[in-house]
Short mmCIF file of C-alpha atoms in Angstrom, two decimals:
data_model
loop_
_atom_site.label_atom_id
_atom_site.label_comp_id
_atom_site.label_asym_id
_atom_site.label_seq_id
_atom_site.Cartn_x
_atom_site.Cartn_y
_atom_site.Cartn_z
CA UNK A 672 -23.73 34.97 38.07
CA UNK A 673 -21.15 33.09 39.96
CA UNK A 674 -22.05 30.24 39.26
CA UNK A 675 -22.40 30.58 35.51
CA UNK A 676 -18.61 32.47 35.53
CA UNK A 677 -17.87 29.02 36.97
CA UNK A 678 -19.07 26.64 34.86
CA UNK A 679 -18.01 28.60 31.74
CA UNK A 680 -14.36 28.63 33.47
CA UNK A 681 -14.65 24.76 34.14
CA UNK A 682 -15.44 24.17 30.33
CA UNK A 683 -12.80 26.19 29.35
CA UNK A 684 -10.39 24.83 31.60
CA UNK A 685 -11.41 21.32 30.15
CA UNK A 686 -11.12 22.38 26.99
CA UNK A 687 -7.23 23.76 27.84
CA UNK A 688 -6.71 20.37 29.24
CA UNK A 689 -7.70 18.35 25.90
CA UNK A 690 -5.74 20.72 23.85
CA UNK A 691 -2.75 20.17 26.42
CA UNK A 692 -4.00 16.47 26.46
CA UNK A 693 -3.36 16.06 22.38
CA UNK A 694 -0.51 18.48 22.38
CA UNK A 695 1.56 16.09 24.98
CA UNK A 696 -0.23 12.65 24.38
CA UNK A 697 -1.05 12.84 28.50
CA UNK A 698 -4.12 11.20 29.57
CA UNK A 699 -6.61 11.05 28.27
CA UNK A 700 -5.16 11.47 25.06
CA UNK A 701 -4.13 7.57 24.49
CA UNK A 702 -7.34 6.06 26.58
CA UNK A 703 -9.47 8.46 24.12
CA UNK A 704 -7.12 7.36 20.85
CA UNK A 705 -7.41 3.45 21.41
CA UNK A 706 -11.35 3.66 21.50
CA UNK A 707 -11.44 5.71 18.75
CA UNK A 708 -9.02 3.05 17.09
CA UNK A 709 -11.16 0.30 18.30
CA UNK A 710 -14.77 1.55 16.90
CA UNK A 711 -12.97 2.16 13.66
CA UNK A 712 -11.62 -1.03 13.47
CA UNK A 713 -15.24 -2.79 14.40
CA UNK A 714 -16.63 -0.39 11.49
CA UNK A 715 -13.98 -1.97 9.26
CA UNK A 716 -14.33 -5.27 10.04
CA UNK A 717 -18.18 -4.98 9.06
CA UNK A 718 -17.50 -3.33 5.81
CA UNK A 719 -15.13 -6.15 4.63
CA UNK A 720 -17.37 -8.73 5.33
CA UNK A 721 -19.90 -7.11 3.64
CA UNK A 722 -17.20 -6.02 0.93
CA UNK A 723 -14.02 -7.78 0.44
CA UNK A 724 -11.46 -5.41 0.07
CA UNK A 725 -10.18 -6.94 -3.28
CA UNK A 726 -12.90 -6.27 -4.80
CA UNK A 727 -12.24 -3.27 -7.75
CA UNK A 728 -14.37 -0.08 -7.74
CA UNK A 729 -13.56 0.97 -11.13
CA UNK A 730 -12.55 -2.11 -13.14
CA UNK A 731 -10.73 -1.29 -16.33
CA UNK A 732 -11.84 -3.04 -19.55
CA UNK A 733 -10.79 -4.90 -22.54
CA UNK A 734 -12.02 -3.77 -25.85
CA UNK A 735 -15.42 -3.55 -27.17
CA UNK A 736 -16.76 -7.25 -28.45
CA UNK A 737 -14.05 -9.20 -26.83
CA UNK A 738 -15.98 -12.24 -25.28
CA UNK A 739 -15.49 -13.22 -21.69
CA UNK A 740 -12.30 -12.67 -19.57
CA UNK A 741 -9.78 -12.69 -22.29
CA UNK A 742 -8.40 -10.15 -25.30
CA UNK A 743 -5.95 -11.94 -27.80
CA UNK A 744 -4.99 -9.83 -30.59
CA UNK A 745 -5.62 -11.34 -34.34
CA UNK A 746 -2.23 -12.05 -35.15
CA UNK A 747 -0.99 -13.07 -31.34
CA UNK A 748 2.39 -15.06 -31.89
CA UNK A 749 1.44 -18.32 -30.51
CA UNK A 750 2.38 -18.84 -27.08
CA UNK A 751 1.87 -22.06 -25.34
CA UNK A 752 3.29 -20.69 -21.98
CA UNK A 753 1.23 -20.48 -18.80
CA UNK A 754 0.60 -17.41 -16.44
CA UNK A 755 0.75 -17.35 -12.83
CA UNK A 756 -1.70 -14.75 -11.37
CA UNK A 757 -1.30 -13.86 -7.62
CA UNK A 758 -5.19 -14.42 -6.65
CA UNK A 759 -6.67 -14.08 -3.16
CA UNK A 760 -9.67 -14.14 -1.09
CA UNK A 761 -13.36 -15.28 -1.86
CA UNK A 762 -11.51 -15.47 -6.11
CA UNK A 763 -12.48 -18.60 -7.60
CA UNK A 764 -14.43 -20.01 -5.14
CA UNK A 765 -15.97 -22.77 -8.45
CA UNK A 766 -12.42 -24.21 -7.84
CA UNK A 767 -10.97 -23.11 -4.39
CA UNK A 768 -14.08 -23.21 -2.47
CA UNK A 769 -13.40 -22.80 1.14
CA UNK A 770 -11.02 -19.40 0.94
CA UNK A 771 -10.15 -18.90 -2.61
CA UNK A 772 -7.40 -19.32 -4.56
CA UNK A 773 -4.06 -17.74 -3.74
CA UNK A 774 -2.77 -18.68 -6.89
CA UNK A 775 -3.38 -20.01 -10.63
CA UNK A 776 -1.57 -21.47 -13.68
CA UNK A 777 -3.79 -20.35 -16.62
CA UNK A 778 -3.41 -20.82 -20.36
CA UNK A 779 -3.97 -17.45 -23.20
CA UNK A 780 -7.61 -18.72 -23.10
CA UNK A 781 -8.00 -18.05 -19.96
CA UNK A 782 -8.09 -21.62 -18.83
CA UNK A 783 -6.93 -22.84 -15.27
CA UNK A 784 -4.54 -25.98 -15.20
CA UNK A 785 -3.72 -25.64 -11.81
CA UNK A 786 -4.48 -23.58 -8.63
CA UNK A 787 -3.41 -23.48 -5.17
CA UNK A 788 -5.71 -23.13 -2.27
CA UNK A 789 -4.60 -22.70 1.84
CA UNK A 790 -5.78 -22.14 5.03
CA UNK A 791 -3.92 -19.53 6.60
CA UNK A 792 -4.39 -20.43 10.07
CA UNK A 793 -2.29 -24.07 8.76
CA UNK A 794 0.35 -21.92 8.25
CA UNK A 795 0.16 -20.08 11.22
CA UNK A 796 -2.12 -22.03 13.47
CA UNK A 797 -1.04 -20.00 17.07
CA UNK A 798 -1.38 -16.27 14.97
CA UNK A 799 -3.72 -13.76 16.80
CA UNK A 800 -5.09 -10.29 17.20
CA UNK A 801 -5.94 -8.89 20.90
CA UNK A 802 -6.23 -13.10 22.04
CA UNK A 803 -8.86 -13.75 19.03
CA UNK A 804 -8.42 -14.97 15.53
CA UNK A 805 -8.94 -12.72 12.75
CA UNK A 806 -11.07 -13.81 9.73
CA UNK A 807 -8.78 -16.72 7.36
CA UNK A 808 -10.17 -14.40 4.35
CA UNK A 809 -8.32 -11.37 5.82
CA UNK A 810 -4.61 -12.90 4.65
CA UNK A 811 -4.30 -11.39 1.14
CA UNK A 812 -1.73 -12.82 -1.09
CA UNK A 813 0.96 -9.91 -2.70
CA UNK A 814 2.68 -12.11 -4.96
CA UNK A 815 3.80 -15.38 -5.79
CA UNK A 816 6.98 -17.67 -7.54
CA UNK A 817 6.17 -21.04 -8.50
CA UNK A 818 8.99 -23.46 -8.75
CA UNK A 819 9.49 -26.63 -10.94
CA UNK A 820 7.83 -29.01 -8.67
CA UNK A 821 4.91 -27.13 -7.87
CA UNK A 822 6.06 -25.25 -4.63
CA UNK A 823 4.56 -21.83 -4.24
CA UNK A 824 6.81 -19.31 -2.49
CA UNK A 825 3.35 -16.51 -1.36
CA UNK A 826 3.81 -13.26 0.52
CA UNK A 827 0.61 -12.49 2.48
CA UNK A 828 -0.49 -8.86 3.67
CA UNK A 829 -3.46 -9.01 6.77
CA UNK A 830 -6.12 -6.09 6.44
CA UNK A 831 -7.39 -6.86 10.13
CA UNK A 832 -3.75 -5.28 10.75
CA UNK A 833 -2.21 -1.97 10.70
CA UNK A 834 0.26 -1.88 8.85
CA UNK A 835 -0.89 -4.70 6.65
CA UNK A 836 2.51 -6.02 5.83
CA UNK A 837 2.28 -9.68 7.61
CA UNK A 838 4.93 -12.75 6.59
CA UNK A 839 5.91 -15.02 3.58
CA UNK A 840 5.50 -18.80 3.80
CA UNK A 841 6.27 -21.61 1.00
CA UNK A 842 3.55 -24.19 0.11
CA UNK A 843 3.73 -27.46 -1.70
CA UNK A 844 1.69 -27.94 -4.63
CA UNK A 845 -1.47 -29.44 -2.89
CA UNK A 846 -1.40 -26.14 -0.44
CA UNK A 847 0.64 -27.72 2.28
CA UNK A 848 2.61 -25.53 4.26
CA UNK A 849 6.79 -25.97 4.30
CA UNK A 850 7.75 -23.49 6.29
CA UNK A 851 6.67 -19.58 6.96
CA UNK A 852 7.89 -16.79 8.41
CA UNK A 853 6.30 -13.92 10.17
CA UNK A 854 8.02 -10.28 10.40
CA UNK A 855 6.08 -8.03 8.21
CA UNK A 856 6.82 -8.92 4.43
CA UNK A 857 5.28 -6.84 2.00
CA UNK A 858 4.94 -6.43 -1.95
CA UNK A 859 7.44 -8.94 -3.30
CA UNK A 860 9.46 -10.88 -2.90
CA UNK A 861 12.28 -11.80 -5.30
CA UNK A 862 13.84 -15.07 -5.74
CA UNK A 863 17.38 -15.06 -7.33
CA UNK A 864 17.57 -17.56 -10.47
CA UNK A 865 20.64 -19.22 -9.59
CA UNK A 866 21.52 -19.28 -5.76
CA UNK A 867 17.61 -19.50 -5.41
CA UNK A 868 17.85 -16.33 -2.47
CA UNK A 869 14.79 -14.70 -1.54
CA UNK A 870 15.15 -11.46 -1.64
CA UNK A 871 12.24 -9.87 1.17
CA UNK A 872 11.25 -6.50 1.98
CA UNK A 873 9.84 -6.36 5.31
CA UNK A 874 9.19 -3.91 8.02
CA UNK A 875 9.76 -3.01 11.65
CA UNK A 876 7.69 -0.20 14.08
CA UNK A 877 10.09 2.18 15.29
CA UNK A 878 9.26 5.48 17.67
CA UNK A 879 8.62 8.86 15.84
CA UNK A 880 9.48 11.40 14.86
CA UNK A 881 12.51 9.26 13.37
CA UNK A 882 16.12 11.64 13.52
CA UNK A 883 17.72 12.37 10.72
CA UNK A 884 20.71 10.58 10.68
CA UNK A 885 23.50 12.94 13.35
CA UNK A 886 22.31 16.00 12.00
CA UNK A 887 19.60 16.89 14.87
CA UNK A 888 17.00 17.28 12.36
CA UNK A 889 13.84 15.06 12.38
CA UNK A 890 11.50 13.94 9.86
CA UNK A 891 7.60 15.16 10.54
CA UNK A 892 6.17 13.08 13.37
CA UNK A 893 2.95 11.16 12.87
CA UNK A 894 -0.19 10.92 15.02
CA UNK A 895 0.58 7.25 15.96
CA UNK A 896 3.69 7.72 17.64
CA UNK A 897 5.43 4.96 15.46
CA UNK A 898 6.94 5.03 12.05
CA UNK A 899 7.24 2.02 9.49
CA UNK A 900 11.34 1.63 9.02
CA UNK A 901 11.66 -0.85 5.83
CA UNK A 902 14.15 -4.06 5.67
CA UNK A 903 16.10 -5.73 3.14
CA UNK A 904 15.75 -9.26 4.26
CA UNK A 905 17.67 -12.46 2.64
CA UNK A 906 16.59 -15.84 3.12
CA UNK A 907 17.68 -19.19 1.81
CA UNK A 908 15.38 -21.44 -0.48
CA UNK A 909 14.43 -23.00 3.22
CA UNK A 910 12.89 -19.72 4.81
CA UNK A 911 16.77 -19.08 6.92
CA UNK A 912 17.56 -15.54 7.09
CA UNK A 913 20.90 -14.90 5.70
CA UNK A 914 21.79 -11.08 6.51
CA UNK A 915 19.71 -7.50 6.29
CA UNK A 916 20.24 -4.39 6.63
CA UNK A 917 17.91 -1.54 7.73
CA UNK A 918 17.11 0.79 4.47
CA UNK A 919 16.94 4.11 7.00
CA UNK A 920 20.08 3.31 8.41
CA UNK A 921 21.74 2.43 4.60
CA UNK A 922 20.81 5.84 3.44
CA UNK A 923 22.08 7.33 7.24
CA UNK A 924 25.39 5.53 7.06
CA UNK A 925 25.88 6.59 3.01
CA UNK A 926 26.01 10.34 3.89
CA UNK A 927 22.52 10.96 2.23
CA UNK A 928 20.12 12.66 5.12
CA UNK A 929 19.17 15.17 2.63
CA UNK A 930 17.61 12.43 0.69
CA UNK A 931 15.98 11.60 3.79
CA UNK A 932 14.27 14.60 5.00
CA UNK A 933 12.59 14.89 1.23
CA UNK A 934 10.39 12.66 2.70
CA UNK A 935 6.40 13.96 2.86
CA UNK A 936 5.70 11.07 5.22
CA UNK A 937 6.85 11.10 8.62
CA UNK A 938 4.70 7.47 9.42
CA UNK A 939 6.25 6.05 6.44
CA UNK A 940 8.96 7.82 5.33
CA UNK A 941 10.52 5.40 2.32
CA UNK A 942 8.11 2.88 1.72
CA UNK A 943 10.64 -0.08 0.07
CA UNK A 944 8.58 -1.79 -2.64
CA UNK A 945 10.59 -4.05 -4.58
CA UNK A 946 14.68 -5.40 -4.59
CA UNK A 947 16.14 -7.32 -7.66
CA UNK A 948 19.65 -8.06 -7.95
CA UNK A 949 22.20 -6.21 -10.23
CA UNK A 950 22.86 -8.24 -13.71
CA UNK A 951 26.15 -7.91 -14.90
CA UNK A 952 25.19 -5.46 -17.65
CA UNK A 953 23.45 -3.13 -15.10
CA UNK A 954 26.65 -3.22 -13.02
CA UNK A 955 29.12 -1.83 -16.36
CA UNK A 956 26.28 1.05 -16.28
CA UNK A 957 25.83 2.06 -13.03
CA UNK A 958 29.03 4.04 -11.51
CA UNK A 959 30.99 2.36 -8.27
CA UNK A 960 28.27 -0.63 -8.48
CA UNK A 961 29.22 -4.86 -8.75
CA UNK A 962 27.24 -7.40 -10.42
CA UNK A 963 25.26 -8.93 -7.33
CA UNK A 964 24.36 -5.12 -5.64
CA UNK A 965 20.63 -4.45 -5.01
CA UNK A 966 18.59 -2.30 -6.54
CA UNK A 967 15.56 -1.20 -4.41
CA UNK A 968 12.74 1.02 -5.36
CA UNK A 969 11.76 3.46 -2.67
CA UNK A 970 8.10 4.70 -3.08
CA UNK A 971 8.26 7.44 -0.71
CA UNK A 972 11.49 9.15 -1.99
CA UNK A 973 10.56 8.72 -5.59
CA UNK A 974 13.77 7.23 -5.79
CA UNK A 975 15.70 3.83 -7.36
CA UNK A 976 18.30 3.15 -4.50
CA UNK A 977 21.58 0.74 -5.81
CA UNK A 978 22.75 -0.58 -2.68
CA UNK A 979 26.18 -2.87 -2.14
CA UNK A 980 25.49 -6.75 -1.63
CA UNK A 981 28.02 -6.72 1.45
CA UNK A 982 28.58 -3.54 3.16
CA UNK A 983 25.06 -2.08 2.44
CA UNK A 984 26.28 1.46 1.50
CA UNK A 985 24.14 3.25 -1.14
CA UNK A 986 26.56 3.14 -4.62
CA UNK A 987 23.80 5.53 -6.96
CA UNK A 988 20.22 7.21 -6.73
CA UNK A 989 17.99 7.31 -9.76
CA UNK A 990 15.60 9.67 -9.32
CA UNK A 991 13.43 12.24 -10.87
CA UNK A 992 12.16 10.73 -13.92
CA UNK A 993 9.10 8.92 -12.20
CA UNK A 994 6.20 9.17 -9.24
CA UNK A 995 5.73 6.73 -7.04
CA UNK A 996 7.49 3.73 -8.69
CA UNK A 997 7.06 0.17 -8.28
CA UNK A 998 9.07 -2.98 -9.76
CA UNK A 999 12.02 -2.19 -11.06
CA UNK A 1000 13.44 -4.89 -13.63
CA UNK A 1001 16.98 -5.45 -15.31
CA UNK A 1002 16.34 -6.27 -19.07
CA UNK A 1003 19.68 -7.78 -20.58
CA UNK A 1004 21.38 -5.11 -21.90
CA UNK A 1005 21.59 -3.58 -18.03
CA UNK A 1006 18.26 -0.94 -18.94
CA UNK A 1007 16.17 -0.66 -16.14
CA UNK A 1008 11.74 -1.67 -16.71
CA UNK A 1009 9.77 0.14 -14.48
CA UNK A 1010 6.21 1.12 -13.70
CA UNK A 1011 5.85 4.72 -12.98
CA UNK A 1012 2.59 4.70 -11.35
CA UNK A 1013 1.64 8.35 -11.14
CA UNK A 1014 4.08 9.97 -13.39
CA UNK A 1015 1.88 9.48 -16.96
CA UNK A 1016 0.13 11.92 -19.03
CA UNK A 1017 -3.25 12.23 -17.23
CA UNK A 1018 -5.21 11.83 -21.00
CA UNK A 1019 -3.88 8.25 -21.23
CA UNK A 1020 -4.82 7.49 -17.15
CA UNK A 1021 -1.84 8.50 -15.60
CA UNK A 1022 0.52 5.00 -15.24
CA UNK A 1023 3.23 4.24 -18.06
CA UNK A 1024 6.35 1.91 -18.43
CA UNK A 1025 9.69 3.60 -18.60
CA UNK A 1026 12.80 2.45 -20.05
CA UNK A 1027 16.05 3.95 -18.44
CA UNK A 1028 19.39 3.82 -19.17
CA UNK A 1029 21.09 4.27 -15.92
CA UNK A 1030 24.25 5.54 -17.34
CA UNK A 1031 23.36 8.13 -19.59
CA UNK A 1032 19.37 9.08 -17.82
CA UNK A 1033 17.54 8.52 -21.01
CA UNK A 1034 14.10 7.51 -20.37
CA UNK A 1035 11.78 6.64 -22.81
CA UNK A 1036 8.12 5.13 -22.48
CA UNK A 1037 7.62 2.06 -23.65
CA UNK A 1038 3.75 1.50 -22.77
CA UNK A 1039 1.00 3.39 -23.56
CA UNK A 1040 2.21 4.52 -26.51
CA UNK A 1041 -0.15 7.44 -28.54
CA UNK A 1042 -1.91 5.48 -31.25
CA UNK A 1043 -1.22 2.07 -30.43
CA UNK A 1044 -3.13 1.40 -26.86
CA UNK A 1045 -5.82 3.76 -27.36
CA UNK A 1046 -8.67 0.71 -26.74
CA UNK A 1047 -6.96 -0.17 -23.64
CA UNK A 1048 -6.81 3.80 -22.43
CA UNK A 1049 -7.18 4.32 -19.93
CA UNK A 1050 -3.89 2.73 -18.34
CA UNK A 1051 -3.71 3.52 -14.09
CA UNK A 1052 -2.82 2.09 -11.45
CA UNK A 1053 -2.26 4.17 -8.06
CA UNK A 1054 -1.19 1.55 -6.18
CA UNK A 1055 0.86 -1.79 -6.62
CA UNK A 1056 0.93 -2.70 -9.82
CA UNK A 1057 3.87 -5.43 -11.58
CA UNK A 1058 5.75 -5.56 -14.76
CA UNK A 1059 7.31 -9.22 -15.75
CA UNK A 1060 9.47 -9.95 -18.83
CA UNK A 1061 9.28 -12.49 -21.33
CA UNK A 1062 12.47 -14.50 -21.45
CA UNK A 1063 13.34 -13.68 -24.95
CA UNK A 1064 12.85 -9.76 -23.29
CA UNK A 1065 10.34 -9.33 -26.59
CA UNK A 1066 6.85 -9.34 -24.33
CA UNK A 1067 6.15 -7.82 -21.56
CA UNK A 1068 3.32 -8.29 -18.71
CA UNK A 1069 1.79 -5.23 -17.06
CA UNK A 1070 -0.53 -6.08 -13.98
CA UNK A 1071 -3.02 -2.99 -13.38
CA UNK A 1072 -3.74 -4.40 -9.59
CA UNK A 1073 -6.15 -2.18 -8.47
CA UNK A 1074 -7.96 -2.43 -11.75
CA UNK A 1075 -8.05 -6.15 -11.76
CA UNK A 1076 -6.61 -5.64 -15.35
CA UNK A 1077 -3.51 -7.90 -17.07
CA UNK A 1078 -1.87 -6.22 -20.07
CA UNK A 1079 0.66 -8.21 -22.43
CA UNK A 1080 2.24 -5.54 -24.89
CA UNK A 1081 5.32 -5.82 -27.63
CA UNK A 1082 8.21 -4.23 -26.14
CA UNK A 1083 9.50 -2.95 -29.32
CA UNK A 1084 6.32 -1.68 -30.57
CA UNK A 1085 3.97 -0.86 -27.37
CA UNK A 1086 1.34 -2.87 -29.09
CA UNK A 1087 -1.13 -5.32 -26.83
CA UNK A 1088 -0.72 -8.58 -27.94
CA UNK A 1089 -3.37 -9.94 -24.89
CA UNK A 1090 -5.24 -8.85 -22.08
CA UNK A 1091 -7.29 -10.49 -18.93
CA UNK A 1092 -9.81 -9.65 -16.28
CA UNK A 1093 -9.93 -10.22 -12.98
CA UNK A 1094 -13.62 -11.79 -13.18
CA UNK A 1095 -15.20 -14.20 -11.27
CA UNK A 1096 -18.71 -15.42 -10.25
CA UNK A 1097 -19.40 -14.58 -6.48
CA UNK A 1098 -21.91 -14.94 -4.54
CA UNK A 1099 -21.58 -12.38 -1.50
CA UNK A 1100 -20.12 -13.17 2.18
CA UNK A 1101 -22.23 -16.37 3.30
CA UNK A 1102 -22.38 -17.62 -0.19
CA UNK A 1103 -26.68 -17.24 -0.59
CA UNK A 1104 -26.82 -14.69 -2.68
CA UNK A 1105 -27.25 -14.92 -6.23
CA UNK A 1106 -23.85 -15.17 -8.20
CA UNK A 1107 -23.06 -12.22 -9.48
CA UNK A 1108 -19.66 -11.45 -11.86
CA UNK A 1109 -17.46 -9.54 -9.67
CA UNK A 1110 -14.18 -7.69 -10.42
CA UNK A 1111 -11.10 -8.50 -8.12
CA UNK A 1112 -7.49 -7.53 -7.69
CA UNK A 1113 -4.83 -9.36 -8.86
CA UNK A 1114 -1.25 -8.05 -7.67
CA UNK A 1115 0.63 -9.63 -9.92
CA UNK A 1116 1.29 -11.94 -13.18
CA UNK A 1117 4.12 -13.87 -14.44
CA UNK A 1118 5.13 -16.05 -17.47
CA UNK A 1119 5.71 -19.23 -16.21
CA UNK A 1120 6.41 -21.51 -18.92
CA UNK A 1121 5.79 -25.08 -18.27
CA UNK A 1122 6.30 -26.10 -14.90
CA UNK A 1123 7.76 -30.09 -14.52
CA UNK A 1124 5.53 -30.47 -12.01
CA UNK A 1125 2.76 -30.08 -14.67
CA UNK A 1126 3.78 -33.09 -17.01
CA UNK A 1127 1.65 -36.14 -16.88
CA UNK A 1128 4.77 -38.57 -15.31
CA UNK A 1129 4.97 -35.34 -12.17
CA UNK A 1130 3.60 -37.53 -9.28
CA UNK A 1131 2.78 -35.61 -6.69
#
């Protein structure tokens, strides 16, 4: 009897002791966490081999009896711009065929006139994991600017990481690296038409629970002990950094911790998306703001964020209107384009395009529009996602990332005008299986005109 009385206290004594254990991160609380961490990541690692992670679950479509990758409506004005699509890993590996193409010009048909191909570890030849090299296919392109001569400016994200968020490099048009720069860039970045800035969000690992500003308050803590805290970074047209400013401590030092603690993530508490410069237009609507401020788009906060070029104080917060925003964009007349990615009507999928006048708060959706999209319907995507404008503001081009999905639609109207898939022929992780069509992300597409670089006289 003794004995059993004693082994039923020693299990429950254990038992206190891993309670106390997670409860105070002692030992062996962390020993216990980083093997956990470590099978998961093995498991991972498997599964993307197997299954690249760009691949789409639930690709959306284009209407019934379109033919191959490409919708153009009947009376499509003609266009003889290209698109640049932000590719990626294993995507096609007919014309990039030792990692895929990072990036492609492509023509309304569909048809490629130039791609760019890397390896990442000639960017980053010394980068490493634990002392080994993760897979070159794990570097996922977020976005990308091509520039007159053919230079690719490319944000990569690493899914061998956590957080993903990895570093931004420029490439000449044969895939060449320039120069690159490694401090966790994410999503986009912006390049600024005239000065030719680069505006970067990027991220830092901070302890948690982070405080709330002075106030003794703190926002929820997080099981890994370490919270994202987002950037604004600006670099020169060489990869320089020219100043930042840390978006926690903008909000902190602008008297807003109330705006702060409305954040439902204590591991990533804002989660900075996108920053655009103010055009002179949005500066005459947006109270206390200068033509040059920064608008950023905080995920997290549900919130559009108008932040001074210089001192980095928060001038305005837009907010309420949308869920879980991404890509803000200035259209001439100072109205903000955005993609509210959660905020739709569930019947149409749940993702729209909202106008907003940031002076008065009217909002009105511009895409999908009852009656006009209904082939297209239905219009989500969770995550990501990227609006671009045509230059004479009358187009517009929706990325659906996760659904591998490019929509062009009449901003006057709402009406598609043309649509592509993500499609390509692939042929599984050692390249012996039978080719199969496969769906894949793309994070983002721009009009690009006609390059120089492109003309027959462009030597390389």
């Amino acid at each position: 009897m003794l004995r059993l009385v004693f082994m039923i206290s020693l299990v429950l004594l254990g038992f206190a002791y891993g309670v106390a254990s997670v409860l105070w991160k002692t030992w062996p609380y962390p020993v216990v966490r980083e093997a956990l961490a470590a099978a998961t990541s093995l498991k991972v690692l498997h599964d993307l081999r197997e299954r690249p992670k760009s691949i789409v679950d639930q690709p959306a479509m284009l209407p019934p009896g379109t033919e191959g990758s490409v919708y153009r409506a009947p009376d499509m004005p003609d266009d003889d711009g290209l698109i640049l699509v932000s590719g990626g890993p294993h995507q096609h590996r007919d014309i990039c065929p030792d990692f895929g193409c990072v990036a492609w010009l492509m023509d309304r048909h569909g048809e490629i006139r130039h791609a760019w191909e890397v390896d990442p570890y000639r960017i980053w030849p010394n980068f490493r994991v634990g002392g080994r090299k993760v897979r070159a296919t794990a570097f996922h392109p977020t976005s990308a600017h091509v520039y007159e001569n053919g230079d690719l400016l490319v944000n990569f994200v690493n899914d061998e990481l956590h957080p993903a968020a990895f570093g931004v490099a420029r490439i000449d048009r044969s895939g060449n690296p320039l120069w690159s720069r490694v401090r966790g860039g994410h999503h986009w970045p912006t390049v600024e038409p005239d000065s030719g800035l680069i505006f970067l969000p990027e991220i830092e690992m901070v302890p948690a629970p982070l405080p709330i500003g002075s106030t003794g308050e703190r926002l929820a803590d997080c099981a890994s002990g370490e919270a994202v805290e987002d950037w604004v970074r600006v670099l020169n047209p060489h990869g320089a950094l020219l100043w930042e400013f840390s978006l926690v401590e903008s909000l902190e030092s602008s008297d807003l911790p109330g705006l702060l603690a409305l954040a439902p993530n204590g591991c990533d508490p804002t989660h900075l998306n996108f920053v655009t410069p103010l055009n002179a237009a949005a500066a005459r609507r947006i109270r206390g703001a200068r033509t040059g401020d920064l608008l950023v788009s905080v995920r997290n906060l549900n919130a559009l964020v108008i932040v001074g070029r210089n001192d980095g104080l928060v001038r305005d917060v837009i907010t309420g209107r949308f869920l879980a925003q991404h890509n803000p964009v200035f259209l001439a007349d100072g109205h903000i384009l955005l993609l509210d990615n959660r905020g739709g009507d569930r019947a149409m999928g749940g993702s729209r395009v909202l106008r907003i006048d940031p002076e008065s708060g009217n909002t009105e959706q511009v895409f999908p529009r009852p009656g006009i999209a209904a082939e297209f319907l239905p219009v989500f995507t969770e995550y990501l996602g990227y609006l671009d404008v045509s230059a004479d503001e009358k187009r517009v081009l929706f990325t659906e990332s996760r659904q591998g999905r490019i929509i062009e639609f009449e901003l006057s109207s709402g009406k598609v005008t043309w649509a592509y898939v993500n499609d390509h022929a692939w042929r599984g992780p050692d390249g012996d299986l039978p080719a199969r069509v496969t769906r894949f992300h793309n994070s983002a597409a721009r009009y690009a005109g006609r390059p120089t670089f492109l003309e027959p006289e462009a030597a390389p």
